[in-house]
Amino acid sequence: MVNLIWLFYAAVSLFRFLRVGGKYLIIRKRYNIGIVVRQNGIKWNLQPESISPFTMFRTVYIGREAFFDENSPLRSHEMVHARQLHSIDLLFAELICSFLWFHPVVFLFSRYMRDNHEYLADQVAHTDKQGLIDYMQLLSSELTRRYDPAFASYFQNSTLKKRIIMLTNKKSTGGNRWYYLIVIPVIGVLTLSFQQPLVRDMEPAPLVSLKSGNNGSFPGKSEPDIPSRFPLDEKYKTAVTFTYNKEANHPITGEMMTHKGIDFKAPRGTPVFATANGVIVTSEYHSRYGKLVIIKHQEPFVTLYAHLDDLMVAVGETVKIGQQIGTVGNTGLSTGSHLHYEVRQKEENVDPSNYY
């Protein structure tokens, strides 16, 4: 009788283990039919059809339309899964369930861990109040897509109602926090040991490097080649939302940061002007800065204009002070329409307010 019980246990365990291997083969099949794009340490596998995005290790499987939508919260959501390697936790949970399938607690543990991953990614993927409304609509629309049978982290999840409640809940009061301090030790062993802090793996805002190969020539020294003009219309000089060298938590990622420029609030489409004569060395989309323009002026000055809506100049182009180079936007890691403006001297950031 004992041998039969062990035989039954081994058969079920083997079946569940082979099932995990089958799921992995399905993911590999998906990988082979997609086009791989590497971006900021993450592989984006662009699928030929519209699918519900999912992540396996550092690879995000996503439809081409969703990938090329720069403002899509799908991208931010899946980037959290990829950077925090949530699929490793899920794979480990699947293997535990394969061998401890007779114990209901392991399945509850696996489900709660997946839910926790989704809550973490949701907190990063939505931004302001309007962004939250759009994001909840996106959650609902994903119900029309089909699942990919994978043990990877995927955007669509059966806990849709719980996720919306988590996004809209207010923060706990001081009294409730004491209650949670009593409960946390009980559930902490099951969850926190597999959870990576949200800030740890989020890369810091990089200092954008200047690109080589610029063929433009600088204007004559008789013209103003040092940053001296305000980058917007003068009426926005007082519309400062974030000052230079201010230390605060990033409104999207939550990481502690030192602000190396000045943010000016302005409507989308507001003209942005070059603050001195120079040559365009960068005009492109950046994962954090959004649509970005960098101008190299008379040595040793460089100015940076970020989160733009339109780019109106190309690399190598010579511009004059006051020339429009783009428009204010809300691209990249941004919570609202504004211009992020930096001045760099000898590759070090300086206070932009001293140069207009």
Tab-separated table of C-alpha atoms in Angstrom:
chain	number	residue	atom	x	y	z
A	1	MET	CA	0.000	0.000	0.000
A	2	VAL	CA	2.823	2.372	0.918
A	3	ASN	CA	4.585	1.628	-2.373
A	4	LEU	CA	1.408	2.456	-4.320
A	5	ILE	CA	1.134	5.815	-2.557
A	6	TRP	CA	4.736	6.658	-3.384
A	7	LEU	CA	4.210	5.532	-6.979
A	8	PHE	CA	1.144	7.748	-7.306
A	9	TYR	CA	3.040	10.704	-5.780
A	10	ALA	CA	5.968	10.184	-8.181
A	11	ALA	CA	3.653	9.914	-11.206
A	12	VAL	CA	1.818	13.149	-10.396
A	13	SER	CA	5.102	14.958	-9.645
A	14	LEU	CA	6.607	13.777	-12.919
A	15	PHE	CA	3.505	14.872	-14.846
A	16	ARG	CA	3.599	18.349	-13.308
A	17	PHE	CA	7.347	18.643	-13.899
A	18	LEU	CA	6.929	17.687	-17.570
A	19	ARG	CA	4.102	20.210	-17.783
A	20	VAL	CA	6.538	22.965	-16.735
A	21	GLY	CA	8.909	21.806	-19.487
A	22	GLY	CA	6.057	21.922	-21.996
A	23	LYS	CA	5.276	25.513	-21.054
A	24	TYR	CA	8.912	26.436	-21.595
A	25	LEU	CA	8.829	24.870	-25.092
A	26	ILE	CA	5.776	26.966	-25.913
A	27	ILE	CA	7.699	30.099	-24.931
A	28	ARG	CA	10.662	29.019	-27.088
A	29	LYS	CA	8.316	28.598	-30.025
A	30	ARG	CA	7.075	32.130	-29.446
A	31	TYR	CA	10.682	33.358	-29.311
A	32	ASN	CA	11.528	31.800	-32.674
A	33	ILE	CA	8.648	33.455	-34.548
A	34	GLY	CA	9.328	36.943	-33.157
A	35	ILE	CA	11.819	39.671	-34.013
A	36	VAL	CA	14.267	40.492	-31.182
A	37	VAL	CA	15.049	44.139	-30.366
A	38	ARG	CA	17.563	44.899	-27.591
A	39	GLN	CA	16.935	48.080	-25.628
A	40	ASN	CA	18.408	49.167	-22.275
A	41	GLY	CA	19.439	45.653	-21.268
A	42	ILE	CA	16.053	44.117	-22.134
A	43	LYS	CA	15.186	41.913	-25.107
A	44	TRP	CA	11.882	42.846	-26.737
A	45	ASN	CA	10.510	39.939	-28.788
A	46	LEU	CA	8.094	41.523	-31.270
A	47	GLN	CA	5.334	39.070	-32.120
A	48	PRO	CA	3.677	39.160	-35.573
A	49	GLU	CA	0.212	39.129	-33.977
A	50	SER	CA	-1.449	41.094	-31.188
A	51	ILE	CA	-0.960	39.136	-27.954
A	52	SER	CA	-1.256	39.736	-24.247
A	53	PRO	CA	2.330	40.713	-23.320
A	54	PHE	CA	4.332	38.469	-21.027
A	55	THR	CA	7.910	38.355	-19.725
A	56	MET	CA	10.372	35.496	-19.305
A	57	PHE	CA	13.623	36.408	-17.558
A	58	ARG	CA	14.925	39.524	-19.384
A	59	THR	CA	12.824	38.954	-22.527
A	60	VAL	CA	9.473	40.692	-23.061
A	61	TYR	CA	7.082	39.144	-25.589
A	62	ILE	CA	4.837	41.878	-26.975
A	63	GLY	CA	2.879	42.770	-30.094
A	64	ARG	CA	4.585	45.114	-32.527
A	65	GLU	CA	1.858	47.751	-32.241
A	66	ALA	CA	2.171	47.920	-28.456
A	67	PHE	CA	5.985	48.071	-28.642
A	68	PHE	CA	6.069	51.048	-30.984
A	69	ASP	CA	3.555	52.978	-28.861
A	70	GLU	CA	6.000	55.138	-26.874
A	71	ASN	CA	3.453	56.120	-24.222
A	72	SER	CA	1.965	52.649	-23.752
A	73	PRO	CA	1.874	51.576	-20.063
A	74	LEU	CA	2.239	48.004	-21.334
A	75	ARG	CA	5.933	48.685	-21.921
A	76	SER	CA	6.491	50.168	-18.443
A	77	HIS	CA	4.570	47.299	-16.837
A	78	GLU	CA	6.575	44.559	-18.551
A	79	MET	CA	9.882	46.384	-17.959
A	80	VAL	CA	9.328	46.036	-14.200
A	81	HIS	CA	8.802	42.279	-14.589
A	82	ALA	CA	11.966	42.017	-16.694
A	83	ARG	CA	14.204	44.186	-14.506
A	84	GLN	CA	13.127	42.479	-11.287
A	85	LEU	CA	13.270	38.995	-12.890
A	86	HIS	CA	9.844	38.023	-11.563
A	87	SER	CA	9.806	34.958	-13.826
A	88	ILE	CA	12.564	33.369	-11.711
A	89	ASP	CA	10.257	33.556	-8.683
A	90	LEU	CA	7.406	32.064	-10.698
A	91	LEU	CA	9.562	29.282	-12.103
A	92	PHE	CA	10.721	28.386	-8.603
A	93	ALA	CA	7.093	28.355	-7.414
A	94	GLU	CA	6.122	26.054	-10.311
A	95	LEU	CA	8.870	23.589	-9.385
A	96	ILE	CA	7.808	23.646	-5.722
A	97	CYS	CA	4.206	22.981	-6.770
A	98	SER	CA	5.410	20.069	-8.907
A	99	PHE	CA	6.850	18.256	-5.886
A	100	LEU	CA	4.495	19.506	-3.143
A	101	TRP	CA	1.304	19.316	-5.221
A	102	PHE	CA	-0.551	17.601	-2.364
A	103	HIS	CA	-0.278	20.693	-0.126
A	104	PRO	CA	-2.789	23.507	-0.895
A	105	VAL	CA	-0.605	26.185	0.744
A	106	VAL	CA	2.009	26.044	-2.036
A	107	PHE	CA	-0.630	26.902	-4.656
A	108	LEU	CA	-1.891	29.812	-2.558
A	109	PHE	CA	1.684	30.965	-2.142
A	110	SER	CA	2.256	30.829	-5.913
A	111	ARG	CA	-0.914	32.794	-6.640
A	112	TYR	CA	-0.218	35.488	-4.043
A	113	MET	CA	3.340	35.886	-5.266
A	114	ARG	CA	2.128	36.411	-8.850
A	115	ASP	CA	-0.455	38.921	-7.610
A	116	ASN	CA	2.255	40.778	-5.715
A	117	HIS	CA	4.363	41.004	-8.869
A	118	GLU	CA	1.421	42.483	-10.761
A	119	TYR	CA	0.756	45.055	-8.026
A	120	LEU	CA	4.404	46.163	-8.147
A	121	ALA	CA	4.363	46.534	-11.925
A	122	ASP	CA	1.001	48.349	-11.862
A	123	GLN	CA	2.362	50.957	-9.438
A	124	VAL	CA	5.113	51.870	-11.921
A	125	ALA	CA	3.051	51.632	-15.111
A	126	HIS	CA	0.458	54.284	-14.187
A	127	THR	CA	1.307	57.856	-13.271
A	128	ASP	CA	-1.130	60.677	-12.517
A	129	LYS	CA	-4.911	60.533	-11.994
A	130	GLN	CA	-5.733	60.681	-15.689
A	131	GLY	CA	-3.051	58.092	-16.327
A	132	LEU	CA	-4.704	55.830	-13.739
A	133	ILE	CA	-8.046	56.020	-15.546
A	134	ASP	CA	-6.430	55.191	-18.876
A	135	TYR	CA	-4.464	52.384	-17.283
A	136	MET	CA	-7.578	50.771	-15.775
A	137	GLN	CA	-9.241	50.954	-19.190
A	138	LEU	CA	-6.192	49.213	-20.620
A	139	LEU	CA	-6.514	46.461	-17.993
A	140	SER	CA	-10.116	45.911	-19.038
A	141	SER	CA	-9.320	45.895	-22.751
A	142	GLU	CA	-6.676	43.209	-22.233
A	143	LEU	CA	-9.451	40.768	-21.289
A	144	THR	CA	-10.280	40.503	-24.986
A	145	ARG	CA	-6.812	39.144	-25.782
A	146	ARG	CA	-5.882	35.515	-25.384
A	147	TYR	CA	-3.460	34.125	-22.830
A	148	ASP	CA	-0.118	32.636	-23.642
A	149	PRO	CA	0.136	29.383	-21.628
A	150	ALA	CA	3.376	30.311	-19.882
A	151	PHE	CA	4.649	30.413	-16.323
A	152	ALA	CA	6.182	33.768	-17.203
A	153	SER	CA	4.954	37.127	-15.876
A	154	TYR	CA	2.153	38.347	-18.087
A	155	PHE	CA	0.205	41.603	-18.228
A	156	GLN	CA	-3.240	40.049	-18.217
A	157	ASN	CA	-4.141	38.424	-14.914
A	158	SER	CA	-7.298	36.912	-13.424
A	159	THR	CA	-7.007	39.288	-10.441
A	160	LEU	CA	-8.162	42.277	-12.507
A	161	LYS	CA	-10.666	43.441	-9.877
A	162	LYS	CA	-8.112	43.179	-7.066
A	163	ARG	CA	-5.513	45.102	-9.101
A	164	ILE	CA	-7.929	47.958	-9.786
A	165	ILE	CA	-8.808	48.086	-6.076
A	166	MET	CA	-5.104	48.198	-5.177
A	167	LEU	CA	-4.500	51.046	-7.641
A	168	THR	CA	-7.392	53.135	-6.318
A	169	ASN	CA	-7.028	52.414	-2.597
A	170	LYS	CA	-5.898	55.240	-0.360
A	171	LYS	CA	-2.814	54.782	1.775
A	172	SER	CA	-3.308	53.302	5.218
A	173	THR	CA	-3.760	55.540	8.248
A	174	GLY	CA	-1.372	55.458	11.183
A	175	GLY	CA	-3.676	53.198	13.233
A	176	ASN	CA	-3.982	50.641	10.454
A	177	ARG	CA	-0.222	50.500	10.086
A	178	TRP	CA	0.077	48.960	13.560
A	179	TYR	CA	-2.345	46.252	12.479
A	180	TYR	CA	-0.245	45.488	9.424
A	181	LEU	CA	2.903	45.355	11.542
A	182	ILE	CA	1.326	42.470	13.415
A	183	VAL	CA	0.200	40.649	10.258
A	184	ILE	CA	3.362	41.213	8.201
A	185	PRO	CA	5.595	38.794	10.168
A	186	VAL	CA	3.099	36.016	9.428
A	187	ILE	CA	2.994	36.493	5.668
A	188	GLY	CA	6.430	38.086	5.215
A	189	VAL	CA	8.279	34.760	5.075
A	190	LEU	CA	6.131	33.697	2.112
A	191	THR	CA	6.361	36.908	0.121
A	192	LEU	CA	9.266	39.202	0.979
A	193	SER	CA	11.912	36.525	0.504
A	194	PHE	CA	11.025	36.402	-3.207
A	195	GLN	CA	10.336	40.083	-3.761
A	196	GLN	CA	12.988	42.493	-4.979
A	197	PRO	CA	12.624	46.098	-3.842
A	198	LEU	CA	11.148	48.221	-6.608
A	199	VAL	CA	13.973	50.761	-6.596
A	200	ARG	CA	16.941	48.420	-6.529
A	201	ASP	CA	16.890	47.312	-10.165
A	202	MET	CA	15.644	50.493	-11.781
A	203	GLU	CA	18.567	52.031	-13.600
A	204	PRO	CA	19.427	55.611	-12.615
A	205	ALA	CA	18.913	58.356	-15.160
A	206	PRO	CA	22.078	58.175	-17.265
A	207	LEU	CA	24.129	61.154	-18.304
A	208	VAL	CA	23.420	61.193	-22.020
A	209	SER	CA	26.683	60.941	-23.932
A	210	LEU	CA	27.461	63.129	-26.902
A	211	LYS	CA	27.516	61.382	-30.246
A	212	SER	CA	30.498	61.689	-32.536
A	213	GLY	CA	30.540	62.278	-36.257
A	214	ASN	CA	28.996	65.761	-36.306
A	215	ASN	CA	29.837	67.603	-39.470
A	216	GLY	CA	28.158	70.911	-38.630
A	217	SER	CA	30.248	74.054	-38.167
A	218	PHE	CA	29.859	76.478	-35.282
A	219	PRO	CA	28.634	80.034	-35.837
A	220	GLY	CA	31.122	82.865	-35.679
A	221	LYS	CA	32.382	83.929	-32.256
A	222	SER	CA	30.830	87.314	-32.732
A	223	GLU	CA	27.401	85.714	-32.113
A	224	PRO	CA	26.184	84.478	-28.699
A	225	ASP	CA	27.540	80.947	-28.403
A	226	ILE	CA	27.088	80.596	-24.640
A	227	PRO	CA	23.636	79.662	-23.206
A	228	SER	CA	21.909	82.938	-22.391
A	229	ARG	CA	18.308	82.712	-23.646
A	230	PHE	CA	15.298	81.223	-21.859
A	231	PRO	CA	14.291	77.993	-23.710
A	232	LEU	CA	10.558	78.876	-23.745
A	233	ASP	CA	8.419	81.962	-24.028
A	234	GLU	CA	9.296	84.376	-21.194
A	235	LYS	CA	5.852	83.925	-19.584
A	236	TYR	CA	6.844	80.391	-18.479
A	237	LYS	CA	9.848	81.579	-16.446
A	238	THR	CA	7.891	81.336	-13.218
A	239	ALA	CA	6.254	77.979	-14.093
A	240	VAL	CA	8.993	75.982	-12.358
A	241	THR	CA	7.809	72.583	-11.104
A	242	PHE	CA	11.183	71.072	-10.177
A	243	THR	CA	14.298	73.075	-9.309
A	244	TYR	CA	17.969	72.342	-9.891
A	245	ASN	CA	19.791	70.005	-7.470
A	246	LYS	CA	16.585	69.155	-5.617
A	247	GLU	CA	16.587	65.705	-4.013
A	248	ALA	CA	13.299	63.797	-4.096
A	249	ASN	CA	11.737	60.458	-4.964
A	250	HIS	CA	11.080	60.004	-8.680
A	251	PRO	CA	7.286	60.346	-9.175
A	252	ILE	CA	7.186	57.220	-11.380
A	253	THR	CA	9.919	54.833	-10.253
A	254	GLY	CA	9.992	55.943	-6.600
A	255	GLU	CA	13.811	55.960	-6.566
A	256	MET	CA	15.719	58.737	-4.781
A	257	MET	CA	17.197	61.152	-7.303
A	258	THR	CA	19.019	64.473	-7.511
A	259	HIS	CA	17.475	66.663	-10.182
A	260	LYS	CA	20.172	67.932	-12.552
A	261	GLY	CA	18.044	70.421	-14.449
A	262	ILE	CA	14.971	72.629	-14.152
A	263	ASP	CA	11.441	71.576	-15.133
A	264	PHE	CA	9.059	74.158	-16.605
A	265	LYS	CA	5.354	73.397	-16.888
A	266	ALA	CA	3.907	74.360	-20.273
A	267	PRO	CA	1.111	73.113	-22.548
A	268	ARG	CA	1.872	70.388	-25.059
A	269	GLY	CA	3.019	71.899	-28.346
A	270	THR	CA	4.612	75.000	-26.779
A	271	PRO	CA	7.683	75.987	-28.870
A	272	VAL	CA	11.112	75.157	-27.425
A	273	PHE	CA	14.067	77.333	-28.508
A	274	ALA	CA	17.836	76.891	-28.634
A	275	THR	CA	19.413	78.949	-25.858
A	276	ALA	CA	22.616	79.636	-27.795
A	277	ASN	CA	24.253	79.026	-31.158
A	278	GLY	CA	25.504	75.478	-31.593
A	279	VAL	CA	25.372	72.111	-33.316
A	280	ILE	CA	22.796	69.379	-32.737
A	281	VAL	CA	24.575	66.281	-31.375
A	282	THR	CA	21.500	64.294	-30.286
A	283	SER	CA	17.949	64.278	-31.624
A	284	GLU	CA	16.242	61.012	-30.727
A	285	TYR	CA	13.966	59.122	-28.344
A	286	HIS	CA	15.443	58.104	-24.967
A	287	SER	CA	13.799	55.633	-22.566
A	288	ARG	CA	13.861	58.078	-19.633
A	289	TYR	CA	14.206	61.522	-21.234
A	290	GLY	CA	11.667	60.785	-23.973
A	291	LYS	CA	12.178	62.784	-27.169
A	292	LEU	CA	15.467	64.517	-26.562
A	293	VAL	CA	17.618	67.235	-28.140
A	294	ILE	CA	21.214	67.986	-27.078
A	295	ILE	CA	23.078	70.992	-28.458
A	296	LYS	CA	26.840	71.487	-28.254
A	297	HIS	CA	27.779	75.152	-27.978
A	298	GLN	CA	31.076	76.994	-27.643
A	299	GLU	CA	33.384	74.928	-25.441
A	300	PRO	CA	32.695	73.776	-22.811
A	301	PHE	CA	28.880	74.233	-22.882
A	302	VAL	CA	26.143	71.738	-23.752
A	303	THR	CA	22.382	72.136	-23.285
A	304	LEU	CA	19.746	69.390	-23.048
A	305	TYR	CA	15.997	69.617	-23.779
A	306	ALA	CA	13.924	66.574	-22.736
A	307	HIS	CA	10.377	65.098	-22.809
A	308	LEU	CA	9.637	66.872	-26.098
A	309	ASP	CA	6.596	66.170	-28.252
A	310	ASP	CA	8.150	67.017	-31.634
A	311	LEU	CA	11.778	66.992	-32.772
A	312	MET	CA	12.374	69.727	-35.359
A	313	VAL	CA	16.163	69.374	-35.833
A	314	ALA	CA	18.540	66.625	-36.950
A	315	VAL	CA	21.978	65.535	-35.776
A	316	GLY	CA	24.740	67.649	-37.349
A	317	GLU	CA	22.445	70.618	-37.993
A	318	THR	CA	23.699	74.077	-37.020
A	319	VAL	CA	21.214	76.181	-35.029
A	320	LYS	CA	21.141	79.777	-33.886
A	321	ILE	CA	20.012	81.233	-30.590
A	322	GLY	CA	16.216	81.551	-30.502
A	323	GLN	CA	15.665	78.979	-33.270
A	324	GLN	CA	12.827	76.545	-32.559
A	325	ILE	CA	14.136	73.008	-32.061
A	326	GLY	CA	10.971	71.229	-30.889
A	327	THR	CA	7.798	71.450	-28.826
A	328	VAL	CA	6.937	70.716	-25.211
A	329	GLY	CA	5.599	67.200	-24.626
A	330	ASN	CA	5.105	64.385	-22.131
A	331	THR	CA	7.346	61.608	-23.493
A	332	GLY	CA	9.628	59.230	-21.576
A	333	LEU	CA	9.336	58.953	-17.779
A	334	SER	CA	7.131	61.993	-17.357
A	335	THR	CA	3.953	62.677	-15.379
A	336	GLY	CA	2.760	65.713	-17.293
A	337	SER	CA	3.488	68.120	-20.120
A	338	HIS	CA	6.701	70.002	-19.319
A	339	LEU	CA	10.244	70.847	-20.479
A	340	HIS	CA	13.258	69.426	-18.655
A	341	TYR	CA	16.207	71.766	-19.346
A	342	GLU	CA	19.855	71.165	-18.436
A	343	VAL	CA	23.087	73.112	-18.901
A	344	ARG	CA	26.404	71.263	-18.731
A	345	GLN	CA	29.837	72.815	-18.473
A	346	LYS	CA	32.883	70.573	-18.962
A	347	GLU	CA	30.492	67.568	-18.870
A	348	GLU	CA	29.255	68.579	-15.405
A	349	ASN	CA	25.733	69.853	-14.713
A	350	VAL	CA	25.409	73.472	-13.582
A	351	ASP	CA	22.409	75.525	-12.493
A	352	PRO	CA	20.488	76.523	-15.681
A	353	SER	CA	18.992	79.574	-13.950
A	354	ASN	CA	22.423	81.240	-14.149
A	355	TYR	CA	22.242	81.130	-17.951
A	356	TYR	CA	19.001	82.945	-18.823
